Amino acid sequence: GGEPISALTKVHHPEPMLSLANARSAEELRAWVLRMRNHLAREGIENPTFRYVCEPKIDGLAMSLIYRDGVLERGATRGNGEIGENVTHNLRTIASIPQRIEDAPAMIEVRGEVYMSLPDFAALNERRAAAGLSTFMNPRNSAAGTIRQLDPKLTAERPLSFWAYGVGAAEGMAFGSQWDALGWLRDRGFPVNRDIVRLDTEDEVVERCLDWQERRGALEFEIDGVVVKVDDAELQRRLGVVGRGPRWAIAWKFP
Ligand code: IVH
């Protein structure tokens, strides 16, 4: 958007923000499940029962929101995964992000994606063109420029949206599953996508991924895939992380 590159304050994430390995076919998805079974077998866990949570992979920017005693204290971009940029001033302009939450533990980190909806993006570019300003390439680009603005007044003129998709660090609280974490977030007013489902079999997961692939163009926001997560928190812990990615999650990428 031609704005000066800002000098945002750097912050350390309480836990690294990870990235995801990809699957591009049913075979690759099944291979992922097999790798998890093999890994768990080496850990002495034979024949685990997996349930899977399937979520849209939002094409936006990953955010970490820290709530202390239920109050939004800090919001930051992903950055390199270890160190991000403090964008609390801009996240406070997003109406759907709660400033306060009820029944909160001492500390909880909410993870999610900031994005610009397609109608908001189109309207913004129309306003900019009418004012003789340069237009944005795409919603992601527009959201990225907006969230890194120094002046929150400018941010407020460029509507951003948010989907919560998980919990990172927490003190005084733990979830038994991804599904429970999403339910807890929804109950506290976070925007959690209504099309997220929990499934029992790989076949259902593949079917669901293909379904998202078909409905992709009918959504109000851009997605570039489906994130498939093992639901059970204990299995997630046993599966752990390899390199920068958790073994327990994978991104089904659209062609
Ligand atoms: S989970 C499991 N869930 O994808 C740890 N990420 O490649 C990974 N993303 O940086 C994060 N939608 O920006 C997760 N429903 C979703 C997501 C999602 C989009 C992005 C996020 C992250 C990248 C990982």
CSV table of C-alpha atoms and ligand atoms in Angstrom, one decimal:
chain,number,residue,atom,x,y,z
A,1,GLY,CA,0.0,0.0,0.0
A,2,GLY,CA,3.0,2.4,-0.1
A,3,GLU,CA,3.1,3.0,3.6
A,4,PRO,CA,6.4,3.3,5.3
A,5,ILE,CA,7.7,0.0,6.8
A,6,SER,CA,7.0,0.4,10.4
A,7,ALA,CA,9.3,-0.2,13.4
A,8,LEU,CA,7.1,-2.5,15.4
A,9,THR,CA,8.4,-3.9,18.7
A,10,LYS,CA,9.6,-7.5,18.6
A,11,VAL,CA,8.2,-10.0,21.0
A,12,HIS,CA,9.1,-13.6,22.0
A,13,HIS,CA,6.3,-16.1,21.7
A,14,PRO,CA,5.6,-18.1,24.8
A,15,GLU,CA,5.7,-21.2,22.6
A,16,PRO,CA,7.0,-21.4,19.0
A,17,MET,CA,4.4,-20.8,16.3
A,18,LEU,CA,4.8,-23.9,14.1
A,19,SER,CA,4.3,-24.5,10.4
A,20,LEU,CA,2.6,-27.5,8.7
A,21,ALA,CA,3.7,-30.3,6.4
A,22,ASN,CA,1.5,-30.7,3.3
A,23,ALA,CA,-0.5,-33.4,1.8
A,24,ARG,CA,-1.7,-33.1,-1.8
A,25,SER,CA,-3.6,-36.4,-2.3
A,26,ALA,CA,-5.5,-39.1,-0.5
A,27,GLU,CA,-2.3,-41.2,-0.6
A,28,GLU,CA,-0.3,-38.5,1.1
A,29,LEU,CA,-2.9,-38.1,3.8
A,30,ARG,CA,-2.9,-41.9,4.4
A,31,ALA,CA,0.9,-41.9,4.5
A,32,TRP,CA,0.7,-39.2,7.2
A,33,VAL,CA,-1.6,-41.3,9.3
A,34,LEU,CA,0.8,-44.3,8.8
A,35,ARG,CA,3.8,-42.2,10.0
A,36,MET,CA,1.9,-41.2,13.1
A,37,ARG,CA,1.0,-44.9,13.8
A,38,ASN,CA,4.6,-45.9,13.3
A,39,HIS,CA,5.9,-43.1,15.6
A,40,LEU,CA,3.4,-44.0,18.3
A,41,ALA,CA,4.2,-47.7,18.0
A,42,ARG,CA,7.9,-46.9,18.7
A,43,GLU,CA,6.6,-45.1,21.8
A,44,GLY,CA,4.8,-48.2,22.9
A,45,ILE,CA,1.3,-47.0,21.9
A,46,GLU,CA,-0.2,-49.8,19.7
A,47,ASN,CA,-3.4,-49.1,17.6
A,48,PRO,CA,-4.3,-45.7,18.8
A,49,THR,CA,-7.8,-44.4,17.9
A,50,PHE,CA,-7.5,-41.2,16.0
A,51,ARG,CA,-10.2,-38.6,15.7
A,52,TYR,CA,-9.5,-35.7,13.4
A,53,VAL,CA,-10.6,-32.1,13.4
A,54,CYS,CA,-10.8,-30.6,9.9
A,55,GLU,CA,-10.5,-26.8,9.7
A,56,PRO,CA,-10.3,-24.4,6.8
A,57,LYS,CA,-6.8,-23.2,6.2
A,58,ILE,CA,-7.3,-19.5,6.1
A,59,ASP,CA,-5.0,-17.6,3.8
A,60,GLY,CA,-4.3,-14.7,6.2
A,61,LEU,CA,-1.8,-14.1,8.9
A,62,ALA,CA,-1.2,-16.1,12.0
A,63,MET,CA,-1.7,-14.2,15.3
A,64,SER,CA,-0.9,-14.9,19.0
A,65,LEU,CA,-3.2,-13.2,21.5
A,66,ILE,CA,-2.2,-13.3,25.1
A,67,TYR,CA,-4.9,-12.9,27.8
A,68,ARG,CA,-3.9,-12.5,31.3
A,69,ASP,CA,-6.6,-12.8,33.9
A,70,GLY,CA,-9.1,-12.6,31.1
A,71,VAL,CA,-7.8,-9.3,29.7
A,72,LEU,CA,-6.2,-9.0,26.2
A,73,GLU,CA,-2.7,-8.0,27.0
A,74,ARG,CA,-0.8,-8.5,23.8
A,75,GLY,CA,-1.2,-9.6,20.2
A,76,ALA,CA,1.6,-10.4,17.9
A,77,THR,CA,2.3,-11.7,14.4
A,78,ARG,CA,4.0,-15.0,13.8
A,79,GLY,CA,7.3,-13.5,12.5
A,80,ASN,CA,9.9,-16.3,12.3
A,81,GLY,CA,7.9,-18.5,14.6
A,82,GLU,CA,10.0,-17.6,17.7
A,83,ILE,CA,9.9,-13.8,17.5
A,84,GLY,CA,7.0,-11.8,16.1
A,85,GLU,CA,5.9,-8.2,16.1
A,86,ASN,CA,3.7,-6.5,18.6
A,87,VAL,CA,0.5,-5.5,16.8
A,88,THR,CA,-1.8,-5.1,19.9
A,89,HIS,CA,-2.8,-1.6,18.9
A,90,ASN,CA,-4.2,-2.9,15.6
A,91,LEU,CA,-5.8,-6.1,16.9
A,92,ARG,CA,-7.8,-3.9,19.3
A,93,THR,CA,-9.5,-2.3,16.3
A,94,ILE,CA,-11.0,-5.8,15.3
A,95,ALA,CA,-14.4,-5.9,16.8
A,96,SER,CA,-14.7,-9.7,16.8
A,97,ILE,CA,-11.6,-10.1,19.0
A,98,PRO,CA,-12.7,-10.1,22.6
A,99,GLN,CA,-10.9,-7.5,24.8
A,100,ARG,CA,-12.0,-9.5,27.9
A,101,ILE,CA,-13.1,-13.1,28.4
A,102,GLU,CA,-15.1,-14.7,31.3
A,103,ASP,CA,-13.9,-17.7,33.3
A,104,ALA,CA,-10.4,-17.3,32.0
A,105,PRO,CA,-7.3,-18.9,33.5
A,106,ALA,CA,-4.3,-16.9,34.7
A,107,MET,CA,-2.9,-16.9,31.2
A,108,ILE,CA,-4.1,-18.2,27.9
A,109,GLU,CA,-2.7,-17.7,24.4
A,110,VAL,CA,-5.3,-17.8,21.7
A,111,ARG,CA,-4.0,-18.6,18.2
A,112,GLY,CA,-5.8,-17.6,15.0
A,113,GLU,CA,-5.7,-16.0,11.6
A,114,VAL,CA,-6.3,-12.4,10.8
A,115,TYR,CA,-7.7,-11.9,7.3
A,116,MET,CA,-9.7,-9.5,5.1
A,117,SER,CA,-13.0,-10.8,3.8
A,118,LEU,CA,-13.5,-10.7,0.1
A,119,PRO,CA,-16.4,-8.1,0.2
A,120,ASP,CA,-14.3,-5.9,2.6
A,121,PHE,CA,-11.3,-6.2,0.3
A,122,ALA,CA,-13.4,-5.3,-2.8
A,123,ALA,CA,-14.9,-2.3,-1.0
A,124,LEU,CA,-11.6,-1.1,0.3
A,125,ASN,CA,-10.0,-1.2,-3.2
A,126,GLU,CA,-13.0,0.7,-4.6
A,127,ARG,CA,-12.6,3.4,-2.0
A,128,ARG,CA,-8.8,3.6,-2.7
A,129,ALA,CA,-9.2,3.7,-6.4
A,130,ALA,CA,-11.9,6.5,-6.1
A,131,ALA,CA,-9.4,8.4,-3.8
A,132,GLY,CA,-6.6,8.0,-6.4
A,133,LEU,CA,-4.7,5.7,-4.1
A,134,SER,CA,-2.9,2.5,-5.1
A,135,THR,CA,-5.0,-0.7,-4.8
A,136,PHE,CA,-4.0,-3.9,-3.0
A,137,MET,CA,-3.1,-7.1,-4.9
A,138,ASN,CA,-5.1,-9.5,-2.9
A,139,PRO,CA,-6.8,-9.9,0.5
A,140,ARG,CA,-3.8,-11.4,2.2
A,141,ASN,CA,-1.5,-8.7,1.0
A,142,SER,CA,-4.0,-6.1,2.1
A,143,ALA,CA,-4.4,-7.7,5.6
A,144,ALA,CA,-0.6,-8.0,5.9
A,145,GLY,CA,-0.1,-4.3,5.2
A,146,THR,CA,-2.9,-3.3,7.5
A,147,ILE,CA,-1.9,-5.3,10.5
A,148,ARG,CA,1.6,-3.9,10.4
A,149,GLN,CA,0.4,-0.2,10.3
A,150,LEU,CA,1.8,2.0,13.1
A,151,ASP,CA,-1.3,4.1,13.2
A,152,PRO,CA,-4.4,2.2,14.5
A,153,LYS,CA,-6.7,4.9,13.0
A,154,LEU,CA,-5.5,3.8,9.5
A,155,THR,CA,-6.1,0.2,10.5
A,156,ALA,CA,-9.7,0.9,11.6
A,157,GLU,CA,-10.4,2.2,8.1
A,158,ARG,CA,-9.4,-1.2,6.7
A,159,PRO,CA,-11.7,-3.8,8.1
A,160,LEU,CA,-9.9,-7.0,9.3
A,161,SER,CA,-11.6,-10.2,10.5
A,162,PHE,CA,-10.4,-13.0,12.7
A,163,TRP,CA,-10.9,-16.8,13.0
A,164,ALA,CA,-9.6,-18.4,16.2
A,165,TYR,CA,-8.2,-21.9,15.6
A,166,GLY,CA,-6.4,-23.0,18.7
A,167,VAL,CA,-4.8,-22.5,22.1
A,168,GLY,CA,-1.1,-22.1,22.5
A,169,ALA,CA,0.5,-21.6,25.9
A,170,ALA,CA,-1.8,-21.7,29.0
A,171,GLU,CA,-1.3,-21.4,32.7
A,172,GLY,CA,-3.9,-22.9,35.1
A,173,MET,CA,-5.9,-24.7,32.4
A,174,ALA,CA,-5.4,-27.6,29.9
A,175,PHE,CA,-7.7,-29.0,27.2
A,176,GLY,CA,-8.2,-32.7,26.5
A,177,SER,CA,-8.7,-32.1,22.8
A,178,GLN,CA,-8.6,-29.6,20.0
A,179,TRP,CA,-12.4,-29.9,19.7
A,180,ASP,CA,-12.8,-28.9,23.4
A,181,ALA,CA,-10.4,-26.0,22.9
A,182,LEU,CA,-12.4,-24.7,20.0
A,183,GLY,CA,-15.7,-25.1,21.9
A,184,TRP,CA,-14.2,-23.2,24.9
A,185,LEU,CA,-13.1,-20.4,22.5
A,186,ARG,CA,-16.5,-20.2,20.9
A,187,ASP,CA,-18.3,-20.1,24.2
A,188,ARG,CA,-16.1,-17.1,25.1
A,189,GLY,CA,-17.1,-15.2,22.0
A,190,PHE,CA,-14.2,-15.9,19.7
A,191,PRO,CA,-15.1,-16.4,16.1
A,192,VAL,CA,-14.7,-20.1,15.4
A,193,ASN,CA,-15.7,-21.3,12.0
A,194,ARG,CA,-19.0,-23.2,12.1
A,195,ASP,CA,-17.9,-25.6,9.3
A,196,ILE,CA,-15.2,-27.2,11.4
A,197,VAL,CA,-16.0,-30.8,12.0
A,198,ARG,CA,-14.6,-33.7,14.0
A,199,LEU,CA,-14.3,-37.0,12.1
A,200,ASP,CA,-13.5,-40.6,12.9
A,201,THR,CA,-12.0,-42.0,9.7
A,202,GLU,CA,-9.4,-41.1,7.1
A,203,ASP,CA,-12.0,-41.7,4.4
A,204,GLU,CA,-14.3,-39.1,6.0
A,205,VAL,CA,-11.3,-36.7,6.2
A,206,VAL,CA,-10.5,-37.1,2.5
A,207,GLU,CA,-14.1,-36.6,1.6
A,208,ARG,CA,-14.3,-33.4,3.7
A,209,CYS,CA,-11.1,-32.0,2.1
A,210,LEU,CA,-12.5,-32.6,-1.3
A,211,ASP,CA,-15.8,-31.0,-0.2
A,212,TRP,CA,-13.9,-27.8,1.0
A,213,GLN,CA,-12.1,-27.8,-2.3
A,214,GLU,CA,-15.4,-27.6,-4.2
A,215,ARG,CA,-17.0,-25.0,-1.9
A,216,ARG,CA,-13.8,-22.9,-1.8
A,217,GLY,CA,-15.1,-20.3,-4.3
A,218,ALA,CA,-18.4,-19.8,-2.5
A,219,LEU,CA,-16.7,-18.6,0.8
A,220,GLU,CA,-16.4,-15.0,1.9
A,221,PHE,CA,-12.7,-15.5,2.6
A,222,GLU,CA,-9.8,-17.2,0.9
A,223,ILE,CA,-8.6,-20.6,1.9
A,224,ASP,CA,-5.7,-22.4,0.5
A,225,GLY,CA,-6.4,-25.8,2.0
A,226,VAL,CA,-7.7,-27.8,4.9
A,227,VAL,CA,-5.8,-28.2,8.2
A,228,VAL,CA,-6.3,-31.7,9.6
A,229,LYS,CA,-5.4,-32.1,13.3
A,230,VAL,CA,-5.4,-35.1,15.6
A,231,ASP,CA,-8.0,-34.3,18.2
A,232,ASP,CA,-6.7,-35.9,21.4
A,233,ALA,CA,-4.3,-33.7,23.3
A,234,GLU,CA,-2.4,-36.6,24.9
A,235,LEU,CA,-1.8,-38.1,21.4
A,236,GLN,CA,-0.6,-34.7,20.2
A,237,ARG,CA,1.8,-34.6,23.1
A,238,ARG,CA,3.2,-38.1,22.3
A,239,LEU,CA,3.5,-37.3,18.6
A,240,GLY,CA,5.4,-34.1,19.3
A,241,VAL,CA,7.2,-31.8,16.9
A,242,VAL,CA,9.7,-32.6,14.2
A,243,GLY,CA,11.7,-29.6,12.9
A,244,ARG,CA,9.2,-26.8,12.7
A,245,GLY,CA,6.0,-28.8,12.3
A,246,PRO,CA,3.9,-30.9,14.6
A,247,ARG,CA,3.6,-34.5,13.6
A,248,TRP,CA,-0.1,-34.4,14.6
A,249,ALA,CA,-1.3,-31.9,12.0
A,250,ILE,CA,-1.1,-31.6,8.3
A,251,ALA,CA,-2.3,-29.1,5.6
A,252,TRP,CA,-4.3,-30.6,2.8
A,253,LYS,CA,-3.3,-28.2,0.0
A,254,PHE,CA,-5.6,-27.4,-2.9
A,255,PRO,CA,-4.1,-27.9,-6.4
B,1,IVH,S1,-2.7,-24.6,13.1
B,1,IVH,C1,-0.6,-26.9,14.2
B,1,IVH,N1,-4.9,-24.0,11.9
B,1,IVH,O1,-1.2,-22.1,8.4
B,1,IVH,C2,0.3,-25.7,14.1
B,1,IVH,N2,-3.0,-23.0,11.1
B,1,IVH,O2,1.4,-23.7,7.9
B,1,IVH,C3,0.0,-24.8,12.9
B,1,IVH,N3,-3.3,-21.5,9.2
B,1,IVH,O3,1.1,-20.2,10.2
B,1,IVH,C4,-1.1,-23.8,13.1
B,1,IVH,N4,-5.5,-21.8,9.1
B,1,IVH,O4,-1.0,-19.0,9.5
B,1,IVH,C5,-3.6,-23.8,12.0
B,1,IVH,N5,-7.0,-23.7,11.0
B,1,IVH,C6,-5.7,-23.4,11.0
B,1,IVH,C7,-5.1,-22.5,10.1
B,1,IVH,C8,-3.7,-22.4,10.2
B,1,IVH,C9,-4.5,-21.1,8.6
B,1,IVH,C10,-2.0,-21.0,8.9
B,1,IVH,C11,-1.2,-20.3,10.0
B,1,IVH,C12,0.1,-21.1,10.1
B,1,IVH,C13,0.1,-21.9,8.8
B,1,IVH,C14,0.8,-23.2,9.1
